Amino acid sequence: MLVSYNWLRNYVNLDNVTPEELAEKITRSGIEVEGIEYLAPKSENIVVGYVKSCEKHPDADKLNLCQVDVGEESLQIICGAPNVGSGQKVAVAKPGAKLPNGMKIKKVKLRGVESNGMICSLQELGLDEKYIPVDVAEGIFVFPEDAEVGVPVQELLNLDDAILDLDVLANRPDALSMLGVAYEVAAILNQPMELPDENLTVDESIEAKDYIDVKIDSIENNPYYGAFIIRDVEIKPAPLWMRNYLMASGIRPINNVVDITNFVLLEYGQPLHAFDYDQFGSKQVVIRQGKVNETMVTLDDQERQLNENNLVITNGKEPVALAGVMGGADSEVTDETTNLLLEAAYFNSASVRHTVKQTGLRSESSTRFEKGVDPNRVKRAGIRACSLLQKYANGKIAGGVVEVDELDKSEKSVTVTTAKINQRLGMELDEKDVTSVLSRLQFEFSKNGEEIIVQVPTRRLDISIFEDILEEVIRIYGYDHLPYTIPQGWVQAGGLTDIQLLQREIKNYLSSAGLMETLTYSLTNEKDAKRFLTPDIEEKPAYSVGLAMPMSEEHSHLRLSLIPEMLRVLQHNVARTQTDLAYYEIGKVFISREEEITNQPIENLHVAGALTGLWHNHPWQQEKKPVDFYVAKGIVEGLFAHLELNVTFVQTKMEDMHPGRCAEIRLNGKGIGYVGQVHPLTAKDFDVKETYVFEIDLESVFAVHQLTPSFTDIPRYPSVTRDIAFILDNDIPAGDVQAVIKEIGAPLVKEVSIFDVYQGEHMEEGKKSVAYRLLYQDPSRTLKDDEVDASYQEIIEKVNNQFGSYVRS
Amino acid sequence: MKEELQAIESEALAAVEKAEDSQALQEMKVKYLGKKGSLTTVLRGMGKLSKEERPIIGELANNVRASITEALDAKTEKLERAALDKQLETETIDVTLPGNPVHVGGRHLLTSIMEEIEDLFIGMGYEVKEGPEVETDYYNFEKLNLPKNHPARDMQDTFFITNELLLRTQTSPVQARTMEAYQGNRPIKMICPGKVYRRDTDDATHSHQFRQIEGLVVDKNITLSDLKGTLDVFAKKMFGKDRKIRLRPSFFPFTEPSVEMDVSCKVCNGEGCSVCKQTGWIEILGGGMVHPRVLEMSGYDSTVYSGFAFGMGQERIAMLKYGVNDIRHFYTNDVRFLSQYHQA
């Protein structure tokens, strides 16, 4: 809401407060002033002049030579505006004047003829192009005839005004009107206020009811409709002061009738609509819901398709306006209009909201209806408009208003006590502190012992309970008076849950392991949402969750995997020559098990990693280690070792992954993730080079993880190591043999590690040598050689039997 | 004999002093102290000595042996040290060459901020609660005093999935869920961090996905002053002990009264500068006293219990604290941005 400081002065005395001070006070009391704009404060030495004569410049077709009376003197001025003419009163920048754009006016010669000043347009005087009335948009501004020659234009054109931009939130629709702001400012400044003139002299010879009838078929959406009749209006420009205030408030003046309805809209916060009575099409206003297949052409010349959710104003036959949103083209006020039907009505906010959402038409009117208007101001606004139409359009006001009125205009009452207010604020206010705020807000109240019964004016739709009055008291009294305290009483030990601690631990590990945490979007495109699924998701049919109305295809579906967006992050960095990257992320994936979603999806926390480029690079020592499968797997193994959980890795095939370089990660036999190389074709899709990724379902980890590890005594007896190298067929996984050795060797074999893998020269075709180191240990005694030897022989025998291998000599 | 011993000693000490390598020292050891060495030879004549002289000469001989041994050992050590020094000299390297790089990763800046805020409130006795990111209309709006068609719903543009399912626009549903779970019969002190989503076009100050952190305290006799005091502690911990706060009235459907909190600008110390748009204050967060309808809807008797709630955007806190100038940096994950803040 743009609030003109000069306009506001009509209702509240602002003599002792500058626009800046006022803005600060309003902000601190509840409505944020987002900015202050001065219209054109720097205009100097610009006065009203009278164009005595206007002739063509002897040497230039498009220039006029004007003799202009500026009061003390007469100036010869050359003017190029097409609309200049003798007898006009115009804005003259005299020599020495300075325009808001910084231009200084000097005496000059134009094509040999002297010009001693400049006749100005409103643009040149600093007004915003889009608010300038159409009739003077293409040339100089022409004052009304009664403008006094020689008077500075600054005040006359309201150029010294300061415009306060109020950010009015949904709870304060009252501040969408000058009167509402005036009540607020009067309370803040503790000043009395003056209300506008609503006096009206009606023409006794005409009766509104002879011209119009009102019928409402949809009373819940339209509980009040008042129809005023104004005859014989003279369409012309509105008075200058009104046009000034409209321009200052961001509304372009049109003509007196339209300007008056807009002026009252801003003043009272009550939208009005003026129909051309003679074009209305009947003598009856019927308000009803729209019909399917019904259409109408609105003021903006658009044909609108209606339905039963639109409230429409009709002439009994066809719609003439979308109630509270926009009028129809046929009954629009034009220069030829002489008789008016003025509508002052109360439209239900939900109904207007619906039409606005459907049509996308949001206007000064619809915004106010949507947020709610003061039921007690609807009719008064109509009267105020009639009074102005009488004065500034020479209209004859018909007696009586034709109305249907089932509107609840009663005031709410709210009971408070000073003690309860103090209890909730943590303060010690006196009763008079409370009642003084109520008086400043012009809320009536009565007392009953300790109780203060507050009558809430209907302009304040936001106030209905104790807490609302509490807020009024503290915001006007001042938040700065609140003390600083910390909640007393109940105490608990704060802290993180085991699962939250575990997440931090996983981040500690991955960060220390050299991976950088990323944060990517949960929303991705439809195709990528369903790629790189972990085995636990693949178990059953899984569907990605799509938005009903996405803003773009890139962010239309919730992810089932963290990897695609992480690959996009890699791509972003690689494209900026950052080629060696190791990233991880912990975030949710969203799994729906329904083809048509009806329930909230399953949200599982995942951890994922993506690595590309060099893992280690020490150039001058010629040490370069690119990321490979085993780097990625090592990180995963390290993670589970850190978490003290045993996982196994099984060769697997996944779409989007290298067919020979991908392992499923299993915890207690259940697939919970994968690690491997991104398929080269997929990598190409994402515009990345050789890339390794892993992703693990953390919910499966949380389910089995014990946060407190149990104590194992440090071994006191020596261990024994034995090495064996098996010659195996190439396709036998070394890990399978490792697992079997461990199984056979238990419980004496504590660890089995692989320390050499060899293929190639001196090796039979299709065979490989894998060397294992076995660590024997017993926590309670020193092992004897012969028992170790026996175990060792048993292992060799059984492995050879199972895998068809033999020991390398 | 005494003279002979003394002569051997001085000759040996002089010879050791002159020796230039361990080979020579070894030869001297044999020459003076060996089985056929000069000292042994002299001592063979001990039998000829009188009973009185024998112990005197014996002691002298032992002293001479000790003295020569000590000189030999000292000289050996000296020569070995010289040899080592010489060898080490040849092992000199260029210490200005770079060392082996150690790659440490790190947390995302927003994680660091989130954990910092969490720890601050955990220290004041808050528990950390989480909730689903795909929410129902009921918990995201209705339970927070935002019935369908409420005009304040326009304040947040929502990503709907169905008429009833949506991406949460705020972390407040976690408050509603917690209150409901506690059934109105115990006090609450909690914070809830998490991702939220709104239909905003991504630009320097907007992101369709961002993170909030909210706090809720419910107990008997919780006051607005308690909120002010708590936020003051928060602001001073996050932005420095010299910061001041102020509360301004605002509007949120789930709190009444509602406030916004400003922190005095640390760039200009409240004097007014371009960062704070000349106001001296920077808007940080919103909060207020929990609306009685919100308490009642979750089973808390609003005549017995009262509470305060507050909420903030983590990105905003991070941007203000570290001077980050574009919210998109958090989601672009440029390594040159991330590595500026890696706190492992």
Short mmCIF file of C-alpha atoms in Angstrom, two decimals, chain A residues 286-668:
data_model
loop_
_atom_site.label_atom_id
_atom_site.label_comp_id
_atom_site.label_asym_id
_atom_site.label_seq_id
_atom_site.Cartn_x
_atom_site.Cartn_y
_atom_site.Cartn_z
CA VAL A 286 -29.30 -9.71 -10.18
CA ILE A 287 -26.35 -11.18 -8.34
CA ARG A 288 -25.90 -14.91 -8.79
CA GLN A 289 -23.36 -17.66 -9.40
CA GLY A 290 -22.12 -18.03 -12.93
CA LYS A 291 -23.25 -20.84 -15.19
CA VAL A 292 -21.18 -23.40 -17.02
CA ASN A 293 -20.66 -22.32 -20.64
CA GLU A 294 -21.54 -18.72 -19.79
CA THR A 295 -19.09 -16.08 -21.03
CA MET A 296 -18.57 -12.36 -20.63
CA VAL A 297 -16.20 -9.73 -21.95
CA THR A 298 -14.38 -7.88 -19.16
CA LEU A 299 -13.08 -4.27 -19.20
CA ASP A 300 -9.75 -5.45 -20.59
CA ASP A 301 -11.61 -6.80 -23.66
CA GLN A 302 -10.92 -10.42 -22.74
CA GLU A 303 -13.63 -13.01 -23.10
CA ARG A 304 -13.98 -14.89 -19.82
CA GLN A 305 -15.31 -18.42 -19.47
CA LEU A 306 -17.49 -18.64 -16.34
CA ASN A 307 -18.55 -21.46 -14.05
CA GLU A 308 -20.71 -21.94 -10.97
CA ASN A 309 -17.91 -20.83 -8.63
CA ASN A 310 -17.85 -17.30 -10.05
CA LEU A 311 -20.09 -14.73 -8.45
CA VAL A 312 -21.39 -12.43 -11.17
CA ILE A 313 -23.37 -9.21 -11.36
CA THR A 314 -26.01 -9.50 -14.06
CA ASN A 315 -28.72 -7.33 -15.51
CA GLY A 316 -31.12 -10.23 -15.09
CA LYS A 317 -30.17 -11.59 -18.49
CA GLU A 318 -26.44 -11.67 -18.81
CA PRO A 319 -23.34 -11.02 -16.65
CA VAL A 320 -22.13 -7.41 -16.60
CA ALA A 321 -19.34 -7.79 -14.03
CA LEU A 322 -17.21 -10.39 -12.23
CA ALA A 323 -18.22 -9.48 -8.69
CA GLY A 324 -15.43 -7.65 -6.89
CA VAL A 325 -12.90 -8.42 -9.61
CA MET A 326 -13.63 -6.58 -12.85
CA GLY A 327 -16.49 -4.87 -14.66
CA GLY A 328 -17.77 -5.69 -18.10
CA ALA A 329 -16.84 -3.84 -21.28
CA ASP A 330 -20.44 -3.08 -22.29
CA SER A 331 -21.41 -1.00 -19.26
CA GLU A 332 -18.10 0.81 -18.83
CA VAL A 333 -18.16 4.55 -18.03
CA THR A 334 -17.11 6.54 -21.11
CA ASP A 335 -16.96 10.19 -22.14
CA GLU A 336 -20.56 9.86 -23.33
CA THR A 337 -21.88 8.55 -20.00
CA THR A 338 -24.52 10.74 -18.33
CA ASN A 339 -26.28 8.49 -15.80
CA LEU A 340 -24.57 6.21 -13.31
CA LEU A 341 -25.44 3.11 -11.38
CA LEU A 342 -22.97 3.02 -8.48
CA GLU A 343 -22.40 -0.27 -6.75
CA ALA A 344 -21.28 -0.49 -3.10
CA ALA A 345 -21.27 -4.14 -2.09
CA TYR A 346 -19.79 -6.69 0.27
CA PHE A 347 -18.48 -9.78 -1.50
CA ASN A 348 -17.36 -12.81 0.41
CA SER A 349 -13.57 -13.14 0.33
CA ALA A 350 -13.46 -16.86 -0.55
CA SER A 351 -15.72 -16.24 -3.53
CA VAL A 352 -13.56 -13.40 -4.85
CA ARG A 353 -10.42 -15.43 -4.22
CA HIS A 354 -11.80 -18.19 -6.33
CA THR A 355 -12.47 -15.94 -9.31
CA VAL A 356 -9.07 -14.25 -8.94
CA LYS A 357 -7.29 -17.60 -8.89
CA GLN A 358 -9.22 -18.80 -11.88
CA THR A 359 -8.82 -15.69 -14.02
CA GLY A 360 -5.51 -14.42 -12.72
CA LEU A 361 -7.08 -10.94 -12.50
CA ARG A 362 -5.77 -9.29 -9.38
CA SER A 363 -6.71 -5.66 -8.87
CA GLU A 364 -6.90 -3.03 -6.16
CA SER A 365 -10.53 -4.10 -5.72
CA SER A 366 -10.13 -7.85 -5.60
CA THR A 367 -7.18 -7.63 -3.22
CA ARG A 368 -9.33 -5.77 -0.70
CA PHE A 369 -12.31 -8.10 -1.00
CA GLU A 370 -10.03 -11.11 -0.69
CA LYS A 371 -8.55 -9.83 2.54
CA GLY A 372 -11.85 -8.57 3.90
CA VAL A 373 -13.49 -5.13 4.02
CA ASP A 374 -15.12 -3.33 6.96
CA PRO A 375 -18.86 -4.20 6.92
CA ASN A 376 -19.68 -0.84 8.45
CA ARG A 377 -17.93 1.12 5.74
CA VAL A 378 -19.57 -0.39 2.63
CA LYS A 379 -22.59 1.90 2.45
CA ARG A 380 -20.70 4.89 3.82
CA ALA A 381 -18.21 4.57 0.98
CA GLY A 382 -21.09 4.72 -1.50
CA ILE A 383 -22.37 7.87 0.17
CA ARG A 384 -18.90 9.41 0.19
CA ALA A 385 -18.58 8.73 -3.54
CA CYS A 386 -22.00 10.27 -4.23
CA SER A 387 -21.01 13.35 -2.30
CA LEU A 388 -17.85 13.70 -4.43
CA LEU A 389 -19.75 12.99 -7.66
CA GLN A 390 -22.16 15.75 -6.73
CA LYS A 391 -19.32 18.14 -6.13
CA TYR A 392 -16.94 17.26 -8.95
CA ALA A 393 -19.19 15.79 -11.65
CA ASN A 394 -22.28 17.93 -11.08
CA GLY A 395 -24.29 14.75 -10.62
CA LYS A 396 -27.83 14.67 -9.28
CA ILE A 397 -28.05 12.11 -6.49
CA ALA A 398 -31.27 10.13 -6.47
CA GLY A 399 -32.98 9.75 -3.11
CA GLY A 400 -32.57 6.46 -1.32
CA VAL A 401 -30.26 3.59 -1.95
CA VAL A 402 -31.70 0.38 -3.30
CA GLU A 403 -30.18 -2.34 -1.17
CA VAL A 404 -30.35 -5.91 0.00
CA ASP A 405 -28.77 -6.11 3.42
CA GLU A 406 -28.16 -9.28 5.38
CA LEU A 407 -24.64 -8.31 6.42
CA ASP A 408 -23.55 -8.86 10.01
CA LYS A 409 -22.21 -5.50 11.15
CA SER A 410 -22.02 -6.23 14.86
CA GLU A 411 -18.88 -5.52 16.87
CA LYS A 412 -17.11 -8.28 18.76
CA SER A 413 -16.31 -7.84 22.40
CA VAL A 414 -13.20 -9.25 24.04
CA THR A 415 -12.61 -9.37 27.78
CA VAL A 416 -9.13 -8.93 29.21
CA THR A 417 -7.55 -8.26 32.58
CA THR A 418 -4.34 -6.40 33.28
CA ALA A 419 -3.14 -9.33 35.39
CA LYS A 420 -3.55 -11.80 32.54
CA ILE A 421 -1.81 -9.44 30.12
CA ASN A 422 1.10 -9.10 32.53
CA GLN A 423 1.26 -12.84 33.07
CA ARG A 424 1.61 -13.46 29.34
CA LEU A 425 4.02 -10.60 28.69
CA GLY A 426 6.19 -11.08 31.76
CA MET A 427 5.71 -7.41 32.67
CA GLU A 428 4.11 -5.25 35.33
CA LEU A 429 1.86 -2.82 33.49
CA ASP A 430 -0.73 -0.70 35.30
CA GLU A 431 -4.34 -0.84 34.23
CA LYS A 432 -4.05 2.67 32.85
CA ASP A 433 -1.21 1.59 30.57
CA VAL A 434 -3.65 -0.89 29.06
CA THR A 435 -6.66 1.41 28.83
CA SER A 436 -4.58 4.25 27.43
CA VAL A 437 -3.57 2.05 24.49
CA LEU A 438 -7.24 1.15 23.91
CA SER A 439 -8.18 4.84 23.89
CA ARG A 440 -5.43 5.70 21.45
CA LEU A 441 -6.71 2.95 19.12
CA GLN A 442 -10.24 4.38 19.53
CA PHE A 443 -11.50 1.05 20.89
CA GLU A 444 -14.43 1.55 23.24
CA PHE A 445 -14.32 -0.38 26.49
CA SER A 446 -16.13 -0.77 29.77
CA LYS A 447 -14.98 -2.12 33.11
CA ASN A 448 -16.36 -4.78 35.36
CA GLY A 449 -14.14 -5.13 38.42
CA GLU A 450 -10.78 -6.32 37.12
CA GLU A 451 -12.21 -7.08 33.72
CA ILE A 452 -11.87 -4.72 30.78
CA ILE A 453 -14.50 -5.44 28.15
CA VAL A 454 -13.27 -4.16 24.79
CA GLN A 455 -15.63 -3.39 21.90
CA VAL A 456 -13.63 -4.12 18.76
CA PRO A 457 -14.48 -1.87 15.83
CA THR A 458 -15.39 -3.82 12.68
CA ARG A 459 -12.53 -2.20 10.76
CA ARG A 460 -10.19 -4.43 12.79
CA LEU A 461 -11.13 -7.84 11.43
CA ASP A 462 -7.98 -9.31 12.92
CA ILE A 463 -9.04 -8.89 16.54
CA SER A 464 -11.25 -11.49 18.17
CA ILE A 465 -9.49 -13.04 21.16
CA PHE A 466 -7.51 -12.07 24.25
CA GLU A 467 -4.15 -12.58 22.54
CA ASP A 468 -5.13 -10.06 19.84
CA ILE A 469 -5.74 -7.36 22.44
CA LEU A 470 -2.50 -8.40 24.14
CA GLU A 471 -0.68 -7.74 20.88
CA GLU A 472 -2.33 -4.33 20.47
CA VAL A 473 -1.25 -3.37 23.99
CA ILE A 474 2.38 -4.39 23.62
CA ARG A 475 2.86 -3.10 20.09
CA ILE A 476 1.56 0.36 20.95
CA TYR A 477 3.18 0.36 24.41
CA GLY A 478 6.44 -0.74 22.78
CA TYR A 479 8.38 -4.01 22.55
CA ASP A 480 11.48 -2.24 23.78
CA HIS A 481 9.93 -2.18 27.25
CA LEU A 482 9.86 -5.99 27.43
CA PRO A 483 12.50 -7.41 29.79
CA TYR A 484 14.91 -10.21 28.79
CA THR A 485 14.20 -13.47 30.60
CA ILE A 486 14.82 -17.20 30.05
CA PRO A 487 12.04 -19.77 30.60
CA GLN A 488 12.00 -20.86 34.24
CA GLY A 489 10.54 -24.04 35.65
CA TRP A 490 10.59 -27.33 33.78
CA VAL A 491 14.01 -28.55 32.69
CA GLN A 492 15.16 -31.41 30.49
CA ALA A 493 18.59 -32.54 29.29
CA GLY A 494 18.74 -31.39 25.71
CA GLY A 495 20.53 -33.46 23.14
CA LEU A 496 20.60 -35.37 19.92
CA THR A 497 19.02 -38.76 19.38
CA ASP A 498 21.25 -41.76 18.62
CA ILE A 499 20.33 -41.52 14.95
CA GLN A 500 21.15 -37.80 14.83
CA LEU A 501 24.51 -38.48 16.51
CA LEU A 502 25.20 -41.23 14.01
CA GLN A 503 24.57 -38.88 11.12
CA ARG A 504 27.10 -36.44 12.54
CA GLU A 505 29.53 -39.34 12.98
CA ILE A 506 29.11 -40.37 9.34
CA LYS A 507 29.77 -36.79 8.28
CA ASN A 508 32.87 -36.70 10.49
CA TYR A 509 34.17 -39.87 8.86
CA LEU A 510 33.48 -38.88 5.27
CA SER A 511 34.85 -35.37 5.77
CA SER A 512 38.01 -36.77 7.34
CA ALA A 513 38.30 -39.30 4.52
CA GLY A 514 38.65 -36.36 2.13
CA LEU A 515 35.12 -35.97 0.79
CA MET A 516 33.34 -32.62 0.63
CA GLU A 517 29.69 -32.45 1.61
CA THR A 518 27.19 -31.24 -1.00
CA LEU A 519 23.61 -30.18 -0.68
CA THR A 520 21.57 -30.76 -3.81
CA TYR A 521 17.92 -30.35 -4.71
CA SER A 522 15.37 -33.00 -3.76
CA LEU A 523 13.45 -32.20 -6.93
CA THR A 524 14.88 -33.47 -10.19
CA ASN A 525 13.52 -34.36 -13.61
CA GLU A 526 11.20 -37.30 -14.13
CA LYS A 527 13.79 -39.53 -15.81
CA ASP A 528 16.59 -38.98 -13.30
CA ALA A 529 14.25 -39.38 -10.34
CA LYS A 530 14.10 -43.11 -11.07
CA ARG A 531 17.77 -43.91 -11.76
CA PHE A 532 20.47 -45.38 -9.54
CA LEU A 533 18.06 -47.09 -7.15
CA THR A 534 19.48 -48.93 -4.16
CA PRO A 535 18.53 -52.65 -3.90
CA ASP A 536 16.16 -52.07 -0.95
CA ILE A 537 14.11 -49.71 -3.14
CA GLU A 538 14.22 -52.07 -6.14
CA GLU A 539 12.76 -54.88 -4.03
CA LYS A 540 9.18 -53.83 -4.78
CA PRO A 541 7.67 -51.59 -7.47
CA ALA A 542 8.77 -48.03 -6.63
CA TYR A 543 7.35 -44.80 -8.04
CA SER A 544 8.76 -41.31 -7.87
CA VAL A 545 6.52 -38.58 -6.50
CA GLY A 546 5.66 -35.90 -9.05
CA LEU A 547 4.46 -32.37 -8.38
CA ALA A 548 0.97 -31.44 -9.50
CA MET A 549 2.21 -28.19 -11.05
CA PRO A 550 6.01 -28.10 -11.32
CA MET A 551 7.72 -24.81 -12.12
CA SER A 552 10.02 -26.53 -14.60
CA GLU A 553 10.77 -29.98 -15.98
CA GLU A 554 14.16 -29.91 -14.27
CA HIS A 555 12.52 -29.92 -10.84
CA SER A 556 9.33 -31.89 -11.29
CA HIS A 557 9.84 -35.14 -9.36
CA LEU A 558 11.21 -36.07 -5.95
CA ARG A 559 14.39 -38.09 -6.15
CA LEU A 560 14.70 -41.80 -5.42
CA SER A 561 18.49 -41.49 -5.45
CA LEU A 562 20.97 -38.76 -4.53
CA ILE A 563 23.31 -39.67 -7.40
CA PRO A 564 21.79 -37.88 -10.45
CA GLU A 565 21.86 -34.43 -8.86
CA MET A 566 25.35 -35.12 -7.50
CA LEU A 567 26.52 -36.01 -11.02
CA ARG A 568 25.13 -32.65 -12.08
CA VAL A 569 27.25 -31.01 -9.40
CA LEU A 570 30.32 -32.84 -10.72
CA GLN A 571 29.47 -31.64 -14.20
CA HIS A 572 29.18 -28.03 -13.00
CA ASN A 573 32.62 -28.20 -11.42
CA VAL A 574 34.33 -30.10 -14.23
CA ALA A 575 33.02 -27.51 -16.70
CA ARG A 576 34.85 -24.93 -14.57
CA THR A 577 38.14 -26.85 -14.77
CA GLN A 578 37.76 -28.29 -11.27
CA THR A 579 38.48 -31.88 -12.30
CA ASP A 580 39.48 -33.74 -9.13
CA LEU A 581 36.39 -34.10 -7.02
CA ALA A 582 35.21 -36.22 -4.12
CA TYR A 583 31.76 -35.41 -2.82
CA TYR A 584 29.27 -36.90 -0.39
CA GLU A 585 25.76 -36.06 0.62
CA ILE A 586 23.31 -37.19 3.25
CA GLY A 587 19.70 -36.59 2.35
CA LYS A 588 16.30 -38.10 1.95
CA VAL A 589 14.90 -40.07 -0.97
CA PHE A 590 11.17 -40.35 -1.44
CA ILE A 591 9.66 -43.73 -2.25
CA SER A 592 6.06 -44.25 -3.19
CA ARG A 593 4.76 -47.78 -3.48
CA GLU A 594 1.54 -46.61 -5.13
CA GLU A 595 1.23 -45.88 -8.81
CA GLU A 596 -1.29 -43.10 -8.05
CA ILE A 597 -0.06 -41.48 -4.88
CA THR A 598 -2.55 -41.09 -2.01
CA ASN A 599 -0.36 -41.49 1.09
CA GLN A 600 2.80 -39.77 2.17
CA PRO A 601 5.77 -41.52 0.52
CA ILE A 602 8.40 -43.38 2.52
CA GLU A 603 11.26 -40.99 3.29
CA ASN A 604 14.55 -42.80 3.72
CA LEU A 605 17.80 -41.12 4.60
CA HIS A 606 20.62 -42.05 2.22
CA VAL A 607 24.32 -41.36 2.10
CA ALA A 608 25.96 -41.16 -1.30
CA GLY A 609 29.35 -40.33 -2.72
CA ALA A 610 30.62 -39.35 -6.16
CA LEU A 611 34.29 -39.25 -7.12
CA THR A 612 36.10 -38.36 -10.30
CA GLY A 613 39.56 -37.28 -11.48
CA LEU A 614 42.64 -37.79 -9.32
CA TRP A 615 42.31 -39.13 -5.81
CA HIS A 616 45.91 -38.28 -5.02
CA ASN A 617 48.20 -35.94 -6.92
CA HIS A 618 51.73 -34.97 -5.99
CA PRO A 619 53.12 -33.68 -9.26
CA TRP A 620 56.82 -33.12 -8.58
CA GLN A 621 57.13 -36.57 -7.08
CA GLN A 622 55.29 -38.07 -10.04
CA GLU A 623 52.67 -39.54 -7.74
CA LYS A 624 49.29 -39.54 -9.43
CA LYS A 625 46.52 -41.84 -8.36
CA PRO A 626 43.25 -41.58 -10.25
CA VAL A 627 40.02 -42.51 -8.52
CA ASP A 628 39.13 -46.13 -9.21
CA PHE A 629 36.70 -48.74 -7.97
CA TYR A 630 38.86 -49.66 -5.01
CA VAL A 631 39.18 -46.05 -3.86
CA ALA A 632 35.39 -45.78 -3.72
CA LYS A 633 35.02 -49.22 -2.14
CA GLY A 634 37.72 -48.37 0.40
CA ILE A 635 35.72 -45.37 1.54
CA VAL A 636 32.63 -47.53 1.96
CA GLU A 637 34.59 -50.26 3.78
CA GLY A 638 36.15 -47.63 6.02
CA LEU A 639 32.71 -46.24 6.81
CA PHE A 640 31.37 -49.60 7.93
CA ALA A 641 34.57 -50.38 9.83
CA HIS A 642 34.10 -47.02 11.57
CA LEU A 643 30.53 -47.96 12.40
CA GLU A 644 31.68 -51.45 13.48
CA LEU A 645 29.32 -53.19 11.08
CA ASN A 646 30.17 -56.13 8.81
CA VAL A 647 29.10 -55.74 5.23
CA THR A 648 29.78 -57.90 2.21
CA PHE A 649 30.20 -56.94 -1.42
CA VAL A 650 28.69 -58.96 -4.23
CA GLN A 651 29.27 -58.46 -7.92
CA THR A 652 26.10 -57.04 -9.43
CA LYS A 653 24.70 -55.48 -12.59
CA MET A 654 22.74 -52.23 -12.56
CA GLU A 655 21.41 -50.08 -15.34
CA ASP A 656 23.54 -46.89 -15.49
CA MET A 657 26.50 -48.70 -13.90
CA HIS A 658 29.54 -50.35 -15.51
CA PRO A 659 28.51 -54.00 -16.03
CA GLY A 660 31.77 -55.34 -14.63
CA ARG A 661 32.52 -52.79 -11.97
CA CYS A 662 29.66 -52.62 -9.58
CA ALA A 663 29.10 -54.29 -6.22
CA GLU A 664 26.01 -54.60 -4.16
CA ILE A 665 26.60 -53.78 -0.50
CA ARG A 666 24.94 -56.23 1.84
CA LEU A 667 24.34 -55.89 5.53
CA ASN A 668 23.23 -59.11 7.26
#
